[in-house]
Short mmCIF file of C-alpha atoms and ligand atoms in Angstrom, two decimals:
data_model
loop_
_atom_site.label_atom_id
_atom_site.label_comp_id
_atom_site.label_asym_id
_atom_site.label_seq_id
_atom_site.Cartn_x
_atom_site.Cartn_y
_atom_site.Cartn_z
CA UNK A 1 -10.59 -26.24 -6.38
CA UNK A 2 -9.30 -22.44 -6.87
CA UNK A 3 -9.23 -21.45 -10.56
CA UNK A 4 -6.46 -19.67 -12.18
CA UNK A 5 -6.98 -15.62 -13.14
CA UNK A 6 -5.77 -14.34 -15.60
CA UNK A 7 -3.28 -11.25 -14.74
CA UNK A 8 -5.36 -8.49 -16.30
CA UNK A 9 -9.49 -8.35 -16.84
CA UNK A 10 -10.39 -8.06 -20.77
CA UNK A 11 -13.40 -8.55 -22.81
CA UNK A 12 -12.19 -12.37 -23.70
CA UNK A 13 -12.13 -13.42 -19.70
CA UNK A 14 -16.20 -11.74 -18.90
CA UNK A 15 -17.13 -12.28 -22.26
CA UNK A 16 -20.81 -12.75 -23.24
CA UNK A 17 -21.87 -14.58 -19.84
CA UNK A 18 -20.60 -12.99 -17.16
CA UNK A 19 -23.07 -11.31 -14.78
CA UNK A 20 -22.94 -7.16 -14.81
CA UNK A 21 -25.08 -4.89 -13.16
CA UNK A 22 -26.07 -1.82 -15.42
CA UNK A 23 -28.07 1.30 -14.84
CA UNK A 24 -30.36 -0.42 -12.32
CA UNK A 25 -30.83 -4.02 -13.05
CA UNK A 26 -28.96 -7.50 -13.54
CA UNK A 27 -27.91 -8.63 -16.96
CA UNK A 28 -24.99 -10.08 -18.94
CA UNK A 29 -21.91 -8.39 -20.19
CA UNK A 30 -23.12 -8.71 -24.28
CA UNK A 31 -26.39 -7.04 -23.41
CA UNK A 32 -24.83 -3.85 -21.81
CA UNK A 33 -24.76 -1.54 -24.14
CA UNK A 34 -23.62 2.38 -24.07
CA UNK A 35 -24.66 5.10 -27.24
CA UNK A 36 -21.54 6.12 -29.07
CA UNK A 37 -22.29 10.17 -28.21
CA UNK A 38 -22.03 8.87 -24.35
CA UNK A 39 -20.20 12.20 -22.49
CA UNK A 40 -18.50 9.61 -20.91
CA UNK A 41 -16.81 7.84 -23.83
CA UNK A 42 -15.76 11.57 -25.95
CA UNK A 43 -14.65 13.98 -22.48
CA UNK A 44 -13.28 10.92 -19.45
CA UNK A 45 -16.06 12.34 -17.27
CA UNK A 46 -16.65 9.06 -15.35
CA UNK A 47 -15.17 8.01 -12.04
CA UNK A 48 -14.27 4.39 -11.19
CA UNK A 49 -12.81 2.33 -8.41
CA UNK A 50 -11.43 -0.77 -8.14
CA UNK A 51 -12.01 -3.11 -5.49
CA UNK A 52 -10.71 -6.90 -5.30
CA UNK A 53 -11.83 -9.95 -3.86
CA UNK A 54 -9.28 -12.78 -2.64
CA UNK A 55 -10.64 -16.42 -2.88
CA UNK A 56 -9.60 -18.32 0.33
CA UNK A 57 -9.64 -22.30 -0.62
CA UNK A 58 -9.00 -23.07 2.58
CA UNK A 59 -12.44 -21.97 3.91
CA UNK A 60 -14.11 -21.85 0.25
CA UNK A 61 -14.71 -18.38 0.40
CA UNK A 62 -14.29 -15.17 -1.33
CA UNK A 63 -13.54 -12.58 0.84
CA UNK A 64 -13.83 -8.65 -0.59
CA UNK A 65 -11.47 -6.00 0.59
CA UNK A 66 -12.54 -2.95 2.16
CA UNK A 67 -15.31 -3.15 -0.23
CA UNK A 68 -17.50 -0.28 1.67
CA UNK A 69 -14.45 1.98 1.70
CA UNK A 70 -14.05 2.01 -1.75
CA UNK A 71 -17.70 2.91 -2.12
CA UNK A 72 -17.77 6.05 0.36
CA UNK A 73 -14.90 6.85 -1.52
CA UNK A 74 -16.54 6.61 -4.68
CA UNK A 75 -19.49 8.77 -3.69
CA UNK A 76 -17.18 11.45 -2.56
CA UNK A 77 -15.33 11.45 -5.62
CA UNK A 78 -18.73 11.28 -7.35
CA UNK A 79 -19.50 14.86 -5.82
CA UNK A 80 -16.28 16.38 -7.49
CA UNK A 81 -17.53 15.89 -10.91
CA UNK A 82 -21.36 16.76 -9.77
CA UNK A 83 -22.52 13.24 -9.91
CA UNK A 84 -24.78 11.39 -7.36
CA UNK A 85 -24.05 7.47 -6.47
CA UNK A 86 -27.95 5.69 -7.06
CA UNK A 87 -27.55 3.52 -4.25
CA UNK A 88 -26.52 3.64 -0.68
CA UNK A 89 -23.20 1.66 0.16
CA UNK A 90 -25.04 -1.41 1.92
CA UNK A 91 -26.84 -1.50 -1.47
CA UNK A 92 -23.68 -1.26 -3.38
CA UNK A 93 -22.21 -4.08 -1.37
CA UNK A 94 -25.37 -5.95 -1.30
CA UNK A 95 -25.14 -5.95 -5.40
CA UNK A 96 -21.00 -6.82 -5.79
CA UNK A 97 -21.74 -9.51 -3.82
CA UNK A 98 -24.86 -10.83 -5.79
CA UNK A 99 -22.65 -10.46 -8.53
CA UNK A 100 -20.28 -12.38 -7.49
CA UNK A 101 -21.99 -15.32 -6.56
CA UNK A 102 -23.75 -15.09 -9.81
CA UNK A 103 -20.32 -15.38 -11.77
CA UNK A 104 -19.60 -18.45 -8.99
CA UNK A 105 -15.45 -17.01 -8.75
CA UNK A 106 -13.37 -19.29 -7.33
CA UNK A 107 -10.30 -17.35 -8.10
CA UNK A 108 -8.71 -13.72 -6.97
CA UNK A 109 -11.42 -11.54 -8.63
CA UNK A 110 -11.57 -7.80 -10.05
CA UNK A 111 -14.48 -5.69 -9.05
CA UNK A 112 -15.26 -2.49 -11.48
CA UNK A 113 -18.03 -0.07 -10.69
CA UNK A 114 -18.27 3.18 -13.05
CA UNK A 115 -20.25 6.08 -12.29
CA UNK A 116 -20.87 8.47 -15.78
CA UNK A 117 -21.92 11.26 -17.17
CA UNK A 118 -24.48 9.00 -19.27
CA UNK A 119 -26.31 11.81 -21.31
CA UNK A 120 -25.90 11.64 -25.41
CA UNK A 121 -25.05 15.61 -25.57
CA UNK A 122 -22.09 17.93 -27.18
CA UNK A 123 -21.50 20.01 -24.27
CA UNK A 124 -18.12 19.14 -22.21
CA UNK A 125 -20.09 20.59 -19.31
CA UNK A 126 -20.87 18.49 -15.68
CA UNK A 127 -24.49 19.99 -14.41
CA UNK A 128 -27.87 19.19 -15.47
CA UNK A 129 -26.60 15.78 -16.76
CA UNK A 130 -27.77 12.29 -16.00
CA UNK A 131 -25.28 9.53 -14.23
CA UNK A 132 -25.31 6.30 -15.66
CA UNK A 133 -24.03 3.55 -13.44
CA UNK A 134 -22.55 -0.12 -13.37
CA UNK A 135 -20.20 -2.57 -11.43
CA UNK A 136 -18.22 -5.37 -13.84
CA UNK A 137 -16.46 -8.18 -12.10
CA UNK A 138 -13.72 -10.10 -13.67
CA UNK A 139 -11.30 -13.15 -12.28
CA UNK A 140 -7.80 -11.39 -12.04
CA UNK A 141 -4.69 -12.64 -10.50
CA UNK A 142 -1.20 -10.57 -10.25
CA UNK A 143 -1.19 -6.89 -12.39
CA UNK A 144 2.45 -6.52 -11.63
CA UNK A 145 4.41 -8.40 -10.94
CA UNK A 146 5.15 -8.79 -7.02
CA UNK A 147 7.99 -10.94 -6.81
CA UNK A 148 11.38 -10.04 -8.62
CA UNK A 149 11.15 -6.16 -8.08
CA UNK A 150 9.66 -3.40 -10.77
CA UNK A 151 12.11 -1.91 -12.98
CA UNK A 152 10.65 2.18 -13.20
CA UNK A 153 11.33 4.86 -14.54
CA UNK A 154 10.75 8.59 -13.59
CA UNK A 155 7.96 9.53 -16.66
CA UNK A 156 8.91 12.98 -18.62
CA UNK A 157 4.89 13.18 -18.11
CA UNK A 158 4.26 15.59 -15.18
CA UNK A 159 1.50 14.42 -12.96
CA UNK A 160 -2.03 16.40 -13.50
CA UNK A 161 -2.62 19.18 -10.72
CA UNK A 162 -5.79 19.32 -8.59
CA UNK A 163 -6.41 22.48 -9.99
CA UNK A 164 -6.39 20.78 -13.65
CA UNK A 165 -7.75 17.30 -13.63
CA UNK A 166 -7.89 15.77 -9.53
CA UNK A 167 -5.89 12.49 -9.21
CA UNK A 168 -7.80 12.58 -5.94
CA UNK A 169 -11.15 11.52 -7.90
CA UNK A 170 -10.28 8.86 -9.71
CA UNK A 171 -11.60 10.26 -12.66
CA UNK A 172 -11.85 8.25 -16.06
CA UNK A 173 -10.43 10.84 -18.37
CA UNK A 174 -7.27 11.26 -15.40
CA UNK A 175 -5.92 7.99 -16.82
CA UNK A 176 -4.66 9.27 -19.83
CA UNK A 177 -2.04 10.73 -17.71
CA UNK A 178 -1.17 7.35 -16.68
CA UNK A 179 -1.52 5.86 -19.47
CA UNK A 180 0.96 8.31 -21.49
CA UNK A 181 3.05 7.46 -18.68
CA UNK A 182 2.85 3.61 -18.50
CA UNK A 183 3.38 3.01 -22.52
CA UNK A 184 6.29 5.59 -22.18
CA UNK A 185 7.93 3.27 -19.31
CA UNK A 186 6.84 -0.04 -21.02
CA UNK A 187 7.71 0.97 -24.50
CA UNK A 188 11.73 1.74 -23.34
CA UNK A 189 11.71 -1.23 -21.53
CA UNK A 190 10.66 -0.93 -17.88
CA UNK A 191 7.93 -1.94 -15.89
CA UNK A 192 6.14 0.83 -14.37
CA UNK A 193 6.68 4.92 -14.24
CA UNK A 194 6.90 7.12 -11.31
CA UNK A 195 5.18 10.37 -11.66
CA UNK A 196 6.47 13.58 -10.63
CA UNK A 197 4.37 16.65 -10.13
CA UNK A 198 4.46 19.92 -11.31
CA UNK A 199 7.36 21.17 -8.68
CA UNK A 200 8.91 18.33 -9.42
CA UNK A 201 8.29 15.98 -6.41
CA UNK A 202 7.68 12.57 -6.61
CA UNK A 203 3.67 11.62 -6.49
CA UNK A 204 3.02 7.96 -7.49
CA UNK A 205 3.10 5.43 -10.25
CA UNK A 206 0.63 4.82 -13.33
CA UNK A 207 -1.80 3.12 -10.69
CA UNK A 208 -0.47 2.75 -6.98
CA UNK A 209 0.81 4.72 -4.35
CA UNK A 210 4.47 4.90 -3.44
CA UNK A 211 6.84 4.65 -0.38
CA UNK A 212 9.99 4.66 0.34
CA UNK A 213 12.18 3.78 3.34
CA UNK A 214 14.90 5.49 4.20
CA UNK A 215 16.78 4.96 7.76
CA UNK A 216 14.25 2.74 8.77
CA UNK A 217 11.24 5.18 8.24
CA UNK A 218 8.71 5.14 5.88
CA UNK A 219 8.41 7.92 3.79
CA UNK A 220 5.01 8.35 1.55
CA UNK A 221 3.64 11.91 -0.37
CA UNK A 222 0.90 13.67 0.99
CA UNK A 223 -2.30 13.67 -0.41
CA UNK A 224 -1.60 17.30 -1.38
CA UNK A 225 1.00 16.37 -4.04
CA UNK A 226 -1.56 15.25 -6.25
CA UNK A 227 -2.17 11.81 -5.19
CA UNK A 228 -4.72 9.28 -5.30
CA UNK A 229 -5.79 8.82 -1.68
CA UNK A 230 -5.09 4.93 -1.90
CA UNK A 231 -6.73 2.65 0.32
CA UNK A 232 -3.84 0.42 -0.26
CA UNK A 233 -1.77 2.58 1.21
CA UNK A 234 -3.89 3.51 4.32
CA UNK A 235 -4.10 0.26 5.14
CA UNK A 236 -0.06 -0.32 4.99
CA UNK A 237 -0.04 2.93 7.24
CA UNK A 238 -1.93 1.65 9.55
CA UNK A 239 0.07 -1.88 9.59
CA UNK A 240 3.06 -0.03 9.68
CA UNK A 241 3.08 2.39 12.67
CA UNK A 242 0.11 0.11 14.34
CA UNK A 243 1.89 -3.31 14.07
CA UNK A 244 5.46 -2.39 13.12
CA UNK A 245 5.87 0.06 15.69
CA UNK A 246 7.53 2.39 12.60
CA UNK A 247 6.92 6.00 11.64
CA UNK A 248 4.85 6.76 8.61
CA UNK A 249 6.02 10.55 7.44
CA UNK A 250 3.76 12.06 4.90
CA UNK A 251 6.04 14.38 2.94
CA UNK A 252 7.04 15.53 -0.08
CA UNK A 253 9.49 13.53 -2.03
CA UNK A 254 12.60 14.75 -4.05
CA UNK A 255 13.51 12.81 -6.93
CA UNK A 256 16.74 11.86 -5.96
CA UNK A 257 15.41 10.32 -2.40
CA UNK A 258 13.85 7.82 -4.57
CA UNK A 259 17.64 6.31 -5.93
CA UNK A 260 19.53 7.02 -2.39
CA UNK A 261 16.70 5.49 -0.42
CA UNK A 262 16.90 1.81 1.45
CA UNK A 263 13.71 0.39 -0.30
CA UNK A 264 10.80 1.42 -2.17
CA UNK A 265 7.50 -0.20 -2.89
CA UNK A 266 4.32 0.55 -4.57
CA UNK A 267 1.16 -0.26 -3.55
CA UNK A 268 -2.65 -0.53 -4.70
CA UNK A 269 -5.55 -2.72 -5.15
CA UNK A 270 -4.08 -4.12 -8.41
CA UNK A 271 -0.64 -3.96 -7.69
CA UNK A 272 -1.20 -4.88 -3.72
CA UNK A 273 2.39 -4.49 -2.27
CA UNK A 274 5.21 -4.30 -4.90
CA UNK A 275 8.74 -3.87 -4.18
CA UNK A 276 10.72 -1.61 -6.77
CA UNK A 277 14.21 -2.74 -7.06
CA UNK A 278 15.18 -0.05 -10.01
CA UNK A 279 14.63 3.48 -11.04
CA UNK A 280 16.48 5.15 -13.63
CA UNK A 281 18.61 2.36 -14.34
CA UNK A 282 19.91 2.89 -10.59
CA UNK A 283 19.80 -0.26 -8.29
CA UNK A 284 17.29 0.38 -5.23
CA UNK A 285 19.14 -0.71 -1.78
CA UNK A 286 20.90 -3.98 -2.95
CA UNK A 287 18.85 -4.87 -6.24
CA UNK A 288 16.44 -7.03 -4.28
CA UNK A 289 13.05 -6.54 -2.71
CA UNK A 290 13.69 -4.55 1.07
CA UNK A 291 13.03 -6.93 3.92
CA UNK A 292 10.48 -4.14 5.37
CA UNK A 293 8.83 -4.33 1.79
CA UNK A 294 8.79 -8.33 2.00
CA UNK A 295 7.34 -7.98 5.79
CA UNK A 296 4.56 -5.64 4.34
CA UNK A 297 3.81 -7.57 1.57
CA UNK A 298 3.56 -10.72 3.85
CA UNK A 299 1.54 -8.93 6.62
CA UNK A 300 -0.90 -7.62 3.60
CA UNK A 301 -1.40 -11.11 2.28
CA UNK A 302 -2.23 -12.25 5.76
CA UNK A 303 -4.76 -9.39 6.23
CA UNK A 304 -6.44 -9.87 2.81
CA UNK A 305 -6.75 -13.69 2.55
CA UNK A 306 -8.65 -13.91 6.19
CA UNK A 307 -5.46 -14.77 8.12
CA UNK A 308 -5.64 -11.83 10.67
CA UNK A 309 -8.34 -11.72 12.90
CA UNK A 310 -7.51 -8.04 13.78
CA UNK A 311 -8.45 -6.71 10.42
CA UNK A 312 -11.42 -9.36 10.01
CA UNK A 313 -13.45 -6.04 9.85
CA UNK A 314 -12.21 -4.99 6.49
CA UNK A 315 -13.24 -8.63 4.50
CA UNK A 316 -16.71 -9.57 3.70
CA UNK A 317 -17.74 -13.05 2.37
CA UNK A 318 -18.81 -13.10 -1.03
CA UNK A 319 -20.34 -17.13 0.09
N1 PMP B 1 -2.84 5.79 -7.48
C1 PMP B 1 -3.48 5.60 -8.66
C2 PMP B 1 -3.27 6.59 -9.75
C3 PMP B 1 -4.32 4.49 -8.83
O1 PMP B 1 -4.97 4.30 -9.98
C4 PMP B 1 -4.45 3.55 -7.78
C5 PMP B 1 -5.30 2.32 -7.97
N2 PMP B 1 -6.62 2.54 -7.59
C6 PMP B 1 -3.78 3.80 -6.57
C7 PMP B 1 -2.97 4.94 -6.46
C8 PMP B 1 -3.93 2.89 -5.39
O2 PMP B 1 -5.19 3.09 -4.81
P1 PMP B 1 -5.94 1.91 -4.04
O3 PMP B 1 -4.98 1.40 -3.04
O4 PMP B 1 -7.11 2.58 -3.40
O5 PMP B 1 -6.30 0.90 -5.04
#
């Protein structure tokens, strides 16, 4: 029997029992512990991914999601802010899914490793520091919701430059940007925000990458208009021009393409494939989620829950 998950991770759902790894070895979530000088905690020098895991009742199984990807991403974005990963990626994967079975999900599950600046100092400095390191998992069902359409707005918070903070890295301290951004949209009453960079362009939302369609092309910003590099999204590229036959253009984005365009979507680990159906209090196409958005989203359910043998390659059992 599947379980139900909850639609966002908190202390209350891994409370006390749940299996974490931290700095090096096995142990429960209550006996993790961090000191409150951590650099981590005072200057956001951490970086993070998030990876999920899709339970399968059909075949009892709880298949990961590009799992390996996110951790050679993860050490490369560990290198930006002078950090090394402690473990190779087999061993990374070899741990999530120890973890895993240890928590015994039978639900859509959350997978959080954090890689830190772990030392107890004053300096907002990155060399000659020691990395902590550790992976939560949580059960975790929809972020956003993926049915009715988001309601966004454009944020009045510009997106942070590479040459300030990277989106690129997934840094810790780069979601305060995003989360400025997502209590701005939330707090006057939409769902998510769409961030603009400094020249104005459109970049992506509080957490996922963004497309739009417009003439029956897909239209997404490069990873040069500070970005996350989403694996989300390279995996709807590739399903895109690979299986749909359609053009992926990787360009920059005016702000007004987003309300004149046919559809748009967002996309991410937590918010998988999302169609937008507002921005600015402007209806998107004809107020509902796109067709091509509703193909995607299908095709990317089929990939992720073991029903396409193609992309087999990119799901590894967790039983
Ligand atoms: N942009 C931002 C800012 C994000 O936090 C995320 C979520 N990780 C994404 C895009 C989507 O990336 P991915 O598809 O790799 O989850």
């Amino acid at each position: 029997m599947a379980q139900t998950a909850p639609a966002e991770p908190s202390a209350e759902t891994i409370r006390d029992r749940s299996w974490v790894y931290f700095n090096g070895r096995v142990c429960r979530y209550e006996d993790a512990h961090l000191g409150f000088m951590t650099h981590a905690l005072h200057y956001g020098t951490g970086i993070f991914e998030g990876i999920r895991a899709y339970w399968d009742d059909k075949r009892n199984q709880l298949w990961t999601f590009r799992m390996a990807e996110h951790y050679e991403r993860m050490r490369a974005n560990a290198r930006i802010l002078q950090m090394k990963m402690p473990h190779t990626t087999a061993e990374l994967c070899a741990i999530t899914l120890d973890l895993l079975k240890r928590n015994a999900f039978r639900s859509d599950t959350y997978i959080r490793p954090l890689i830190y600046k772990s030392a107890e100092v004053i300096t907002p400095r990155l060399h000659s520091l020691p990395d902590g390191f550790g992976i939560y998992t949580s059960a975790m069902g929809n972020y956003v919701d993926i049915d009715s359409g988001l309601r966004c707005m454009v944020s009045t918070w510009r997106r942070i430059d590479d040459n300030m903070i990277p989106a690129r890295a997934k840094c810790t301290g780069t979601y305060v940007n995003s989360a400025l951004a997502k209590s701005e949209a939330e707090q006057n009453g939409f769902d998510e925000a769409i961030f603009l960079n400094a020249d104005g362009h459109v970049c992506e939302g509080s957490a996922e990458n963004i497309f739009i369609v417009r003439g029956g092309r897909c239209i997404t910003p490069p990873p040069t208009d500070n970005i996350l590099e989403g694996i989300t999204r390279a995996t709807l590229i590739a399903v895109i021009t690979e299986d749909m036959g359609l053009e992926v253009l990787q360009r920059s984005i005016d702000r007004t393409e987003l309300y004149v365009a046919d559809e748009v979507f967002m996309c991410g680990t937590g918010a998988q494939v999302s169609p937008v159906t507002e921005i600015d209090r402007r209806t998107i196409g004809d107020g509902e989620p796109g067709p091509l958005t509703l193909r995607l989203q299908s095709a990317y359910f089929d990939i992720v829950k073991g029903n396409n043998s193609k992309y087999q390659h990119w799901l590894t059992p967790a039983y």
